[in-house]
Coordinates of C-alpha atoms and ligand atoms in Angstrom, one line a residue:
M1 CA -10.0 12.6 15.8
K2 CA -12.5 10.7 13.7
R3 CA -11.3 10.2 10.1
R4 CA -13.2 9.1 7.1
K5 CA -11.6 6.1 5.5
L6 CA -10.1 6.8 2.1
W7 CA -8.3 3.9 0.3
Y8 CA -4.9 5.4 0.5
Q9 CA -5.1 5.9 4.2
T10 CA -5.2 2.2 4.9
A11 CA -3.2 1.0 1.9
V12 CA 0.1 -1.0 1.9
F13 CA 2.4 0.2 -0.9
Y14 CA 5.0 -1.8 -2.8
E15 CA 7.9 0.1 -4.4
L16 CA 8.9 -1.7 -7.5
Y17 CA 11.9 -1.1 -9.8
V18 CA 10.9 -2.5 -13.1
R19 CA 14.4 -3.1 -14.4
A20 CA 15.0 -5.4 -11.4
F21 CA 11.8 -7.3 -11.1
K22 CA 11.3 -9.8 -13.9
D23 CA 12.7 -10.0 -17.4
S24 CA 10.1 -11.5 -19.7
D25 CA 12.0 -11.5 -23.0
G26 CA 15.5 -12.6 -21.9
D27 CA 17.4 -9.4 -22.7
G28 CA 18.7 -9.1 -19.2
H29 CA 16.5 -6.2 -18.2
G30 CA 13.3 -6.4 -16.2
D31 CA 10.3 -5.1 -18.1
L32 CA 6.6 -4.3 -17.8
K33 CA 5.5 -7.7 -19.1
G34 CA 7.7 -9.3 -16.4
V35 CA 5.8 -7.3 -13.8
I36 CA 2.6 -8.5 -15.2
E37 CA 3.9 -12.1 -15.0
R38 CA 4.5 -11.6 -11.3
M39 CA 1.3 -9.7 -10.5
D40 CA -0.1 -12.7 -8.6
Y41 CA 2.9 -12.6 -6.3
L42 CA 2.1 -9.1 -5.4
A43 CA -1.6 -9.8 -5.0
D44 CA -0.8 -12.8 -2.7
L45 CA 1.6 -10.7 -0.6
G46 CA -1.5 -8.5 0.1
V47 CA -0.2 -5.1 -1.0
D48 CA -2.8 -2.6 -2.3
C49 CA -0.8 -0.2 -4.5
I50 CA 2.3 -0.6 -6.6
W51 CA 4.6 2.4 -7.0
L52 CA 6.6 2.0 -10.2
L53 CA 9.9 3.8 -10.4
P54 CA 10.3 5.9 -13.6
T55 CA 9.9 3.9 -16.9
Y56 CA 10.2 6.9 -19.3
P57 CA 12.7 7.1 -22.1
S58 CA 15.9 8.3 -20.5
P59 CA 19.7 8.2 -20.9
L60 CA 19.7 6.7 -17.3
V61 CA 22.2 9.0 -15.8
D62 CA 19.9 9.1 -12.8
D63 CA 18.3 5.8 -13.5
G64 CA 15.2 7.2 -15.2
Y65 CA 14.8 10.3 -13.0
D66 CA 16.4 12.1 -15.9
I67 CA 13.5 12.0 -18.4
A68 CA 14.1 12.5 -22.1
D69 CA 10.4 12.0 -23.2
Y70 CA 7.5 12.3 -20.8
Y71 CA 5.1 10.6 -23.2
G72 CA 6.8 7.2 -23.7
V73 CA 8.2 4.1 -22.2
H74 CA 11.9 3.2 -22.2
A75 CA 12.6 0.5 -24.9
D76 CA 14.1 -1.8 -22.2
Y77 CA 10.8 -1.8 -20.4
G78 CA 8.4 -2.3 -23.3
S79 CA 5.7 0.0 -24.7
L80 CA 2.8 2.2 -23.8
E81 CA 0.6 -0.8 -24.6
D82 CA 2.5 -2.8 -22.0
F83 CA 2.1 0.0 -19.5
K84 CA -1.6 0.0 -20.0
A85 CA -1.7 -3.8 -19.8
L86 CA 0.1 -3.6 -16.5
I87 CA -2.4 -1.3 -15.1
E88 CA -5.2 -3.5 -16.2
A89 CA -3.6 -6.6 -14.8
A90 CA -3.2 -4.8 -11.4
H91 CA -6.8 -3.5 -11.4
A92 CA -8.1 -7.0 -12.3
R93 CA -6.6 -8.1 -9.0
G94 CA -7.8 -5.1 -7.0
L95 CA -4.3 -3.5 -6.9
R96 CA -3.7 0.1 -7.8
V97 CA -0.7 1.6 -9.6
V98 CA 1.1 4.9 -9.2
T99 CA 4.3 6.0 -10.9
D100 CA 6.9 8.7 -10.5
L101 CA 6.2 12.1 -12.0
V102 CA 9.5 14.0 -12.2
M103 CA 8.4 17.6 -12.2
N104 CA 11.4 19.5 -11.2
H105 CA 13.8 18.6 -14.0
T106 CA 14.3 16.7 -17.2
S107 CA 17.3 15.0 -18.8
D108 CA 19.7 17.3 -20.7
Q109 CA 18.7 15.0 -23.7
H110 CA 15.1 16.1 -23.6
P111 CA 14.2 18.0 -26.8
W112 CA 13.0 20.9 -24.7
F113 CA 16.5 21.4 -23.3
Q114 CA 18.2 20.8 -26.6
A115 CA 16.0 23.6 -28.1
S116 CA 16.4 25.8 -25.1
R117 CA 20.2 25.7 -25.2
R118 CA 19.9 26.8 -28.9
G119 CA 17.7 29.6 -27.8
E120 CA 14.7 28.3 -29.8
A121 CA 11.2 29.5 -29.2
P122 CA 9.0 28.6 -27.4
Y123 CA 11.6 26.7 -25.3
T124 CA 14.0 29.6 -24.6
D125 CA 12.7 30.0 -21.0
Y126 CA 11.8 26.4 -20.2
Y127 CA 14.9 26.2 -18.0
V128 CA 16.6 28.4 -15.5
W129 CA 19.4 30.3 -17.3
S130 CA 21.8 32.9 -16.0
D131 CA 24.9 34.8 -17.1
T132 CA 26.6 34.2 -13.8
D133 CA 26.8 31.3 -11.4
D134 CA 26.4 33.2 -8.2
K135 CA 22.6 33.4 -8.0
Y136 CA 20.6 31.5 -5.4
A137 CA 23.8 30.9 -3.4
D138 CA 21.8 29.8 -0.3
A139 CA 20.5 26.7 -2.0
R140 CA 22.3 23.6 -0.8
I141 CA 23.8 21.0 -3.1
I142 CA 22.0 17.6 -2.8
F143 CA 24.3 15.2 -4.8
L144 CA 27.3 16.3 -2.7
D145 CA 29.6 13.5 -3.9
T146 CA 29.3 14.4 -7.5
E147 CA 28.3 18.0 -7.9
S148 CA 30.2 21.1 -6.7
S149 CA 27.6 23.7 -7.8
N150 CA 24.0 24.0 -8.7
W151 CA 25.0 25.9 -11.9
T152 CA 26.7 24.3 -15.0
W153 CA 28.0 26.3 -18.0
D154 CA 26.5 25.5 -21.3
E155 CA 28.8 26.3 -24.2
E156 CA 26.1 26.3 -26.8
R157 CA 23.9 28.8 -25.1
G158 CA 26.7 30.7 -23.5
Q159 CA 25.0 30.7 -20.2
Y160 CA 24.8 28.8 -17.0
F161 CA 21.8 26.5 -16.3
W162 CA 20.4 25.6 -12.9
H163 CA 20.1 22.0 -11.5
R164 CA 19.5 20.7 -8.0
F165 CA 20.6 17.2 -8.9
Y166 CA 23.1 15.9 -11.5
S167 CA 24.3 18.4 -14.1
Q168 CA 22.7 16.2 -16.7
Q169 CA 19.3 17.1 -15.1
P170 CA 18.5 20.8 -15.8
D171 CA 15.7 22.2 -13.6
L172 CA 12.6 23.3 -15.4
N173 CA 11.6 26.9 -15.0
F174 CA 8.3 26.9 -13.1
D175 CA 8.0 30.6 -13.4
N176 CA 7.1 30.0 -17.0
P177 CA 3.4 29.3 -17.4
A178 CA 4.1 27.2 -20.4
V179 CA 6.1 24.8 -18.3
Q180 CA 3.3 24.7 -15.7
E181 CA 0.9 23.7 -18.4
E182 CA 3.2 21.1 -19.9
L183 CA 3.2 19.2 -16.5
F184 CA -0.6 19.3 -16.4
D185 CA -0.8 17.8 -19.8
I186 CA 1.8 15.1 -19.0
A187 CA -0.2 14.1 -15.9
R188 CA -3.4 14.0 -18.0
F189 CA -1.8 11.7 -20.5
W190 CA -0.8 9.1 -17.9
M191 CA -4.0 9.4 -16.0
D192 CA -5.9 8.7 -19.1
L193 CA -4.1 5.3 -19.4
G194 CA -5.8 4.4 -16.1
L195 CA -3.2 5.2 -13.6
D196 CA -4.1 5.8 -9.9
G197 CA -1.9 8.7 -9.2
F198 CA 1.7 9.9 -8.9
R199 CA 4.6 9.9 -6.6
A200 CA 5.7 13.5 -7.3
D201 CA 9.4 13.6 -7.2
A202 CA 11.5 16.4 -5.6
V203 CA 8.7 18.9 -5.3
P204 CA 10.3 21.3 -2.8
Y205 CA 12.6 22.7 -5.5
L206 CA 10.3 23.8 -8.2
I207 CA 10.8 27.6 -7.8
E208 CA 13.9 29.7 -7.0
R209 CA 14.0 33.0 -5.3
E210 CA 17.0 35.1 -4.4
G211 CA 17.8 35.3 -0.7
T212 CA 16.0 31.9 0.1
N213 CA 17.2 28.4 0.2
C214 CA 14.9 27.8 -2.8
E215 CA 13.0 25.1 -1.0
N216 CA 9.3 24.9 0.0
L217 CA 8.6 28.4 -1.3
P218 CA 5.0 29.8 -1.3
E219 CA 5.1 30.0 -5.1
T220 CA 5.9 26.3 -5.2
H221 CA 2.9 25.5 -3.0
D222 CA 0.7 27.7 -5.2
Y223 CA 1.5 25.8 -8.2
L224 CA 1.1 22.4 -6.5
K225 CA -2.3 23.4 -5.2
R226 CA -3.3 24.3 -8.8
F227 CA -2.0 20.9 -9.9
R228 CA -4.1 19.2 -7.2
A229 CA -7.2 21.2 -8.2
M230 CA -6.8 20.0 -11.8
M231 CA -6.4 16.4 -10.6
D232 CA -9.4 16.7 -8.3
E233 CA -11.5 18.1 -11.1
E234 CA -10.5 15.6 -13.8
Y235 CA -9.4 12.5 -11.8
P236 CA -11.0 12.6 -8.4
D237 CA -10.0 9.1 -7.3
A238 CA -6.3 9.6 -8.0
I239 CA -3.6 10.4 -5.4
L240 CA -0.6 12.6 -5.3
L241 CA 2.2 11.5 -3.0
C242 CA 4.7 14.1 -2.1
E243 CA 8.4 13.5 -2.0
A244 CA 9.7 16.3 0.2
N245 CA 12.7 15.2 2.3
Q246 CA 12.1 17.8 4.9
W247 CA 11.3 18.2 8.6
P248 CA 7.7 17.3 9.6
E249 CA 6.8 21.0 10.1
D250 CA 8.0 21.8 6.6
V251 CA 6.2 18.8 5.0
R252 CA 2.9 19.8 6.7
P253 CA 2.2 22.6 4.2
Y254 CA 2.4 20.1 1.4
F255 CA -0.9 18.5 2.7
G256 CA -2.6 21.9 2.3
G257 CA -5.7 22.8 4.3
D258 CA -5.2 24.9 7.4
A259 CA -2.1 24.4 9.5
D260 CA -4.0 25.2 12.7
D261 CA -7.1 23.2 12.0
P262 CA -6.7 19.6 10.8
T263 CA -10.5 19.3 10.2
V264 CA -10.0 21.6 7.2
P265 CA -9.5 19.2 4.2
G266 CA -6.1 19.1 2.6
D267 CA -5.9 20.6 -0.9
E268 CA -2.3 19.9 -2.0
F269 CA -1.0 16.3 -1.6
H270 CA -3.0 13.4 -0.4
M271 CA 0.1 11.8 1.0
G272 CA 3.6 12.7 2.0
F273 CA 6.6 10.7 2.9
H274 CA 7.6 10.9 6.6
F275 CA 11.4 11.1 6.0
P276 CA 12.7 12.0 9.5
V277 CA 11.2 9.0 11.3
M278 CA 13.1 6.5 9.2
P279 CA 16.7 7.0 10.4
R280 CA 15.3 7.4 14.0
L281 CA 13.9 3.8 13.8
Y282 CA 17.4 2.6 13.1
M283 CA 18.9 4.9 15.7
A284 CA 16.5 3.8 18.4
L285 CA 17.2 0.1 17.6
K286 CA 20.9 0.5 17.8
R287 CA 20.8 2.5 21.0
G288 CA 18.1 0.3 22.6
N289 CA 16.3 3.5 23.4
R290 CA 12.9 4.7 22.2
T291 CA 13.6 8.4 22.6
P292 CA 14.5 9.3 19.0
V293 CA 11.2 7.8 17.7
V294 CA 9.0 9.3 20.4
D295 CA 10.6 12.8 20.0
I296 CA 10.1 12.9 16.2
M297 CA 6.5 11.7 16.4
K298 CA 5.8 14.2 19.0
R299 CA 7.2 16.9 16.7
T300 CA 5.0 15.7 13.9
P301 CA 2.0 18.0 13.4
E302 CA -1.5 16.7 12.8
I303 CA -2.4 16.5 9.2
P304 CA -5.8 17.0 7.5
A305 CA -8.4 14.2 7.9
N306 CA -8.3 13.4 4.2
T307 CA -4.5 12.9 4.1
Q308 CA -2.0 10.3 5.2
W309 CA 1.7 9.9 5.8
C310 CA 3.8 7.3 3.9
T311 CA 6.4 5.5 5.9
F312 CA 9.2 3.3 4.8
L313 CA 12.3 1.5 6.1
R314 CA 14.3 1.6 2.9
N315 CA 13.8 2.7 -0.7
H316 CA 15.8 2.9 -4.0
D317 CA 18.0 5.7 -2.7
E318 CA 20.6 5.9 0.0
L319 CA 19.2 5.8 3.5
T320 CA 19.1 9.5 3.8
L321 CA 20.6 11.2 6.9
E322 CA 19.7 14.7 5.8
M323 CA 17.1 15.0 8.6
V324 CA 19.3 14.3 11.5
T325 CA 21.9 16.5 13.3
E326 CA 25.6 16.4 12.2
E327 CA 26.5 14.5 15.4
E328 CA 23.7 11.9 14.8
R329 CA 24.8 11.5 11.2
Q330 CA 28.4 10.7 12.2
W331 CA 27.1 8.3 14.8
M332 CA 24.8 6.6 12.2
W333 CA 27.6 6.3 9.7
K334 CA 29.9 4.8 12.3
Q335 CA 27.2 2.3 13.4
Y336 CA 25.6 1.4 10.1
A337 CA 28.2 2.2 7.5
P338 CA 31.7 1.3 8.8
D339 CA 33.1 0.7 5.3
P340 CA 33.4 4.0 3.4
R341 CA 31.8 2.4 0.3
M342 CA 28.6 2.0 2.3
R343 CA 28.3 5.8 2.4
L344 CA 26.9 8.0 -0.3
N345 CA 26.2 11.8 -0.2
L346 CA 24.6 12.2 3.2
G347 CA 23.4 8.7 3.5
I348 CA 24.0 4.9 3.6
R349 CA 23.6 2.8 0.5
R350 CA 22.6 -0.5 2.1
R351 CA 19.5 -2.6 2.2
L352 CA 17.4 -3.4 5.3
A353 CA 18.7 -6.9 6.0
P354 CA 22.4 -6.1 5.8
L355 CA 21.8 -2.9 7.9
V356 CA 20.7 -5.2 10.8
D357 CA 23.3 -7.9 10.2
N358 CA 20.6 -10.2 8.7
S359 CA 19.0 -10.5 12.1
R360 CA 15.5 -11.9 11.5
H361 CA 14.4 -10.5 14.9
K362 CA 15.5 -7.0 14.0
I363 CA 14.1 -7.1 10.5
E364 CA 10.7 -8.1 11.9
L365 CA 10.9 -5.5 14.7
L366 CA 11.5 -2.7 12.3
N367 CA 8.7 -3.9 10.1
S368 CA 6.4 -4.1 13.1
L369 CA 7.2 -0.4 13.7
L370 CA 6.6 0.4 10.1
F371 CA 3.1 -1.2 10.3
T372 CA 2.1 0.2 13.7
L373 CA 3.3 3.8 13.7
P374 CA 1.1 6.2 11.8
G375 CA 1.4 6.3 8.0
S376 CA 0.8 3.9 5.1
P377 CA 3.7 1.5 4.9
I378 CA 5.8 1.1 1.8
I379 CA 7.7 -2.1 1.2
Y380 CA 10.8 -1.8 -1.0
Y381 CA 10.9 -4.8 -3.4
G382 CA 13.1 -7.6 -2.1
D383 CA 13.0 -6.5 1.5
E384 CA 10.1 -8.8 2.1
I385 CA 12.5 -11.7 1.6
G386 CA 15.5 -10.0 3.2
M387 CA 17.6 -9.4 0.1
G388 CA 21.1 -8.1 0.4
D389 CA 23.0 -5.4 -1.4
N390 CA 26.2 -4.9 -3.4
I391 CA 28.2 -1.9 -2.2
Q392 CA 30.7 -2.3 -5.0
L393 CA 28.2 -1.0 -7.6
H394 CA 28.1 2.6 -8.7
D395 CA 25.8 5.2 -7.1
R396 CA 22.7 3.6 -5.6
N397 CA 22.8 0.6 -7.9
G398 CA 23.8 -1.7 -5.1
V399 CA 20.2 -1.6 -3.7
R400 CA 18.7 -2.1 -7.2
T401 CA 19.9 -5.6 -8.0
P402 CA 17.6 -8.4 -9.6
M403 CA 14.7 -9.7 -7.6
Q404 CA 15.6 -13.1 -6.2
W405 CA 12.8 -15.5 -7.4
D406 CA 14.5 -18.8 -7.1
N407 CA 17.9 -20.6 -6.9
G408 CA 18.2 -21.0 -10.6
R409 CA 20.2 -19.0 -13.2
N410 CA 20.2 -15.3 -12.5
A411 CA 18.0 -15.8 -9.5
G412 CA 15.1 -16.7 -11.7
F413 CA 15.0 -13.1 -12.8
S414 CA 16.2 -13.6 -16.4
T415 CA 17.3 -16.2 -18.9
A416 CA 19.9 -13.9 -20.4
A417 CA 23.6 -14.6 -20.4
I418 CA 24.3 -11.2 -18.9
T419 CA 21.9 -9.2 -16.8
Y420 CA 21.8 -5.4 -16.4
T421 CA 23.6 -6.0 -13.1
P422 CA 24.4 -9.4 -11.5
A423 CA 22.1 -10.9 -9.0
I424 CA 23.5 -10.9 -5.4
D425 CA 25.6 -14.0 -5.1
D426 CA 27.4 -13.9 -1.8
P427 CA 27.4 -16.6 0.9
I428 CA 24.8 -14.8 3.1
Y429 CA 22.4 -13.0 0.8
G430 CA 23.0 -14.9 -2.5
Y431 CA 20.0 -16.0 -4.4
Q432 CA 20.9 -19.6 -3.6
R433 CA 19.9 -18.9 0.0
V434 CA 17.5 -15.9 -0.2
N435 CA 14.8 -16.3 -2.7
V436 CA 11.0 -16.3 -3.1
A437 CA 10.5 -19.9 -4.0
D438 CA 12.3 -21.3 -0.9
Q439 CA 10.4 -18.8 1.3
L440 CA 7.0 -19.8 -0.2
A441 CA 7.8 -23.4 0.6
N442 CA 8.6 -22.5 4.2
P443 CA 5.8 -21.4 6.5
T444 CA 8.2 -19.9 9.0
S445 CA 9.9 -17.7 6.4
L446 CA 10.2 -13.9 6.5
L447 CA 8.0 -13.7 3.5
Y448 CA 5.1 -15.4 5.3
R449 CA 5.7 -13.2 8.3
M450 CA 5.3 -10.2 6.0
H451 CA 2.1 -11.8 4.6
K452 CA 0.8 -12.0 8.1
L453 CA 1.8 -8.4 9.1
I454 CA 0.1 -7.1 6.0
A455 CA -3.1 -9.2 6.5
I456 CA -3.5 -8.1 10.1
Y457 CA -2.7 -4.5 9.3
K458 CA -5.6 -4.5 6.8
E459 CA -8.0 -6.1 9.2
Q460 CA -7.3 -3.5 11.9
P461 CA -8.1 0.0 10.8
A462 CA -6.8 1.4 14.1
L463 CA -3.2 0.7 12.9
A464 CA -3.8 2.9 9.9
L465 CA -6.1 5.5 11.2
G466 CA -5.9 5.4 15.0
D467 CA -4.8 8.2 17.2
L468 CA -1.3 7.7 18.5
N469 CA -0.5 7.7 22.2
F470 CA 2.9 6.9 23.6
L471 CA 3.0 5.1 27.0
D472 CA 5.6 5.5 29.7
H473 CA 7.7 2.8 31.1
P474 CA 10.9 3.1 33.2
D475 CA 12.8 1.0 30.7
R476 CA 13.6 3.1 27.7
A477 CA 14.1 0.0 25.6
L478 CA 10.4 -0.5 25.6
L479 CA 8.7 1.5 22.8
A480 CA 5.0 1.2 23.7
F481 CA 2.1 3.0 22.2
E482 CA -1.6 2.7 21.6
R483 CA -3.5 3.3 18.3
T484 CA -7.1 4.1 19.0
Y485 CA -9.9 4.3 16.4
N486 CA -13.7 3.9 16.7
K487 CA -13.5 2.6 20.2
E488 CA -10.8 0.1 19.3
T489 CA -7.4 0.2 20.9
I490 CA -4.3 -1.7 19.9
L491 CA -1.4 -1.7 22.2
C492 CA 1.9 -2.0 20.3
L493 CA 4.9 -3.1 22.3
H494 CA 8.5 -3.2 21.0
N495 CA 11.6 -4.2 22.8
L496 CA 14.5 -2.4 21.3
S497 CA 17.1 -4.2 23.4
Q498 CA 18.8 -7.6 23.5
R499 CA 17.4 -8.4 26.9
G500 CA 13.9 -9.3 28.0
V501 CA 11.7 -6.4 29.1
K502 CA 9.1 -6.9 31.8
L503 CA 5.8 -5.0 32.0
R504 CA 2.3 -5.4 33.3
A505 CA 0.0 -6.1 30.4
P506 CA -3.7 -5.8 30.3
T507 CA -6.1 -8.5 29.4
S508 CA -5.9 -8.5 25.6
W509 CA -6.0 -10.5 22.4
D510 CA -2.6 -11.0 20.8
L511 CA -3.3 -10.3 17.1
L512 CA -0.1 -12.0 15.9
A513 CA 0.0 -15.0 18.1
D514 CA -3.7 -15.6 18.2
V515 CA -3.9 -16.0 21.9
T516 CA -5.5 -14.3 24.9
W517 CA -3.3 -12.7 27.5
H518 CA -4.7 -12.3 31.0
E519 CA -3.8 -9.2 33.0
G520 CA -0.4 -9.7 34.6
L521 CA 3.3 -9.8 34.1
M522 CA 4.6 -10.1 30.5
T523 CA 8.1 -10.4 29.2
I524 CA 8.9 -9.1 25.7
P525 CA 11.8 -11.2 24.5
P526 CA 14.9 -9.5 23.0
F527 CA 13.9 -7.4 19.9
G528 CA 10.4 -8.9 20.3
Y529 CA 7.1 -7.1 19.5
R530 CA 3.4 -7.6 20.3
W531 CA 0.2 -6.2 18.8
L532 CA -2.4 -6.5 21.6
K533 CA -6.0 -5.6 21.1
I534 CA -7.4 -4.4 24.4
E535 CA -11.0 -3.8 25.4
F536 CA -12.0 -0.3 25.0
G537 CA -11.7 1.8 28.1
R538 CA -9.6 -0.8 29.9
Q539 CA -6.7 0.4 31.8
R540 CA -3.4 -0.4 30.1
L541 CA -0.9 -1.1 32.7
L542 CA 2.8 -1.0 32.0
Ligands
GLC601 C1 14.4 11.7 -5.9 C2 14.5 10.3 -6.2 C3 16.0 10.0 -6.6 C4 16.4 10.9 -7.7 C5 16.1 12.4 -7.3 C6 16.3 13.3 -8.5 O1 15.0 12.0 -4.7 O2 14.1 9.4 -5.2 O3 16.2 8.7 -6.9 O4 17.8 10.8 -7.9 O5 14.8 12.6 -6.9 O6 15.2 13.1 -9.5

């Protein structure tokens, strides 16, 4: 199918945690000015769009996803002026900026909730209150390790309130038109600062209905479509990225349009995370078998021509295993989280490099899949240099440690005596060994490899927009597929095993090695990968 090229369909995203990135004033916390100081680093890396994790005032029970004021910036991070300056600094370098918009819930410290629990108009019905705690019993609990119910008793109001995440994060009542309008106004406020869009957090849960699991309800989609219509009308270049940790067929409606006809433009989200493919990349790698990846991609419906998936290897949360079977989850835990401290809720709180035992080949192989399978790739800060994690830290903090800039004090992140959390300082992943400065001085570093993958990805629209066609090969360790766009075909070959895989390759140009291959036998080394541009219409032999 021919697609029109829209910026977000070919963009590389960089997920950035402001607290961890760069501390400009020596108080031990990263801040917006620090991000501005390091903007050239991001521009040089070649990414197109920065996704900032929440920077709103917050008691930080859920690290900023518990918002106490939608119209401000947390004092640790700076001011609204700084936020604006960050956007300008990004735009000056051709980068775009999106940030989280947490729609589903606020902090219990938010003045709306404080007024609501006192029963004060007009906030009385801003949240979901009930005299009993047995409504919506079919809704699952998401933060399984900490919460035993989606209802919490509020002494002051004398009622229970509904929350899908921490009990300090009461859910807003989206059946209330005033709440719906508030979110429109909040979006307008941030867009007027020059932002390029939002990563809309936890959207499946906006509306509750008895007898359902309270996820993906038609009423929720109705509201989100109206939200999109407002954005299209007032900010036509902005994007909305949907966080719905769901199966592909359940994410499909979030793109809008017509489920049976992908030529009908999407009218809900421009982009949606593809959650289920992520654990299957790790699964396929560990098993040396392509099947999990092929199966989930075959199960992925077509999306409207004006939309795009977002894919990732890791993010600021645990590596979620919600979208696998119970048996697969147990297997993944056994393989990738042998120490119980590595587990959290239904996932694994580890970073990319430690997950693959710091194997450079495996880190690259997974990144190659990230860049060649459909979807705009998102790089999680620090993974481009192979940072490690600290599983001793609370909740998901172990994957949110300071960015490792150099081998100096606090990894070059901060001049403070004490930082918000210590930089990784272990014998393998410590900042003395893993840091940006060293990798910039070494042309064979992972960081430079990432530069190269990004550069080629951006030169080859087929990798972003091409149709996907899996190729057969008797050895299941070979994950081979073509991406074809505008009479250009790129053959992507991945060896998921620790032995060489032989195949017959067509005459082609190797985009990564800059060499021509002549038709014949090719061996892909253990955990190796190739991006081969083949002449259009040529037979690809395998
Ligand atoms: C999303 C965020 C996560 C947060 C949750 C509740 O899943 O990625 O970090 O805890 O929403 O807001």
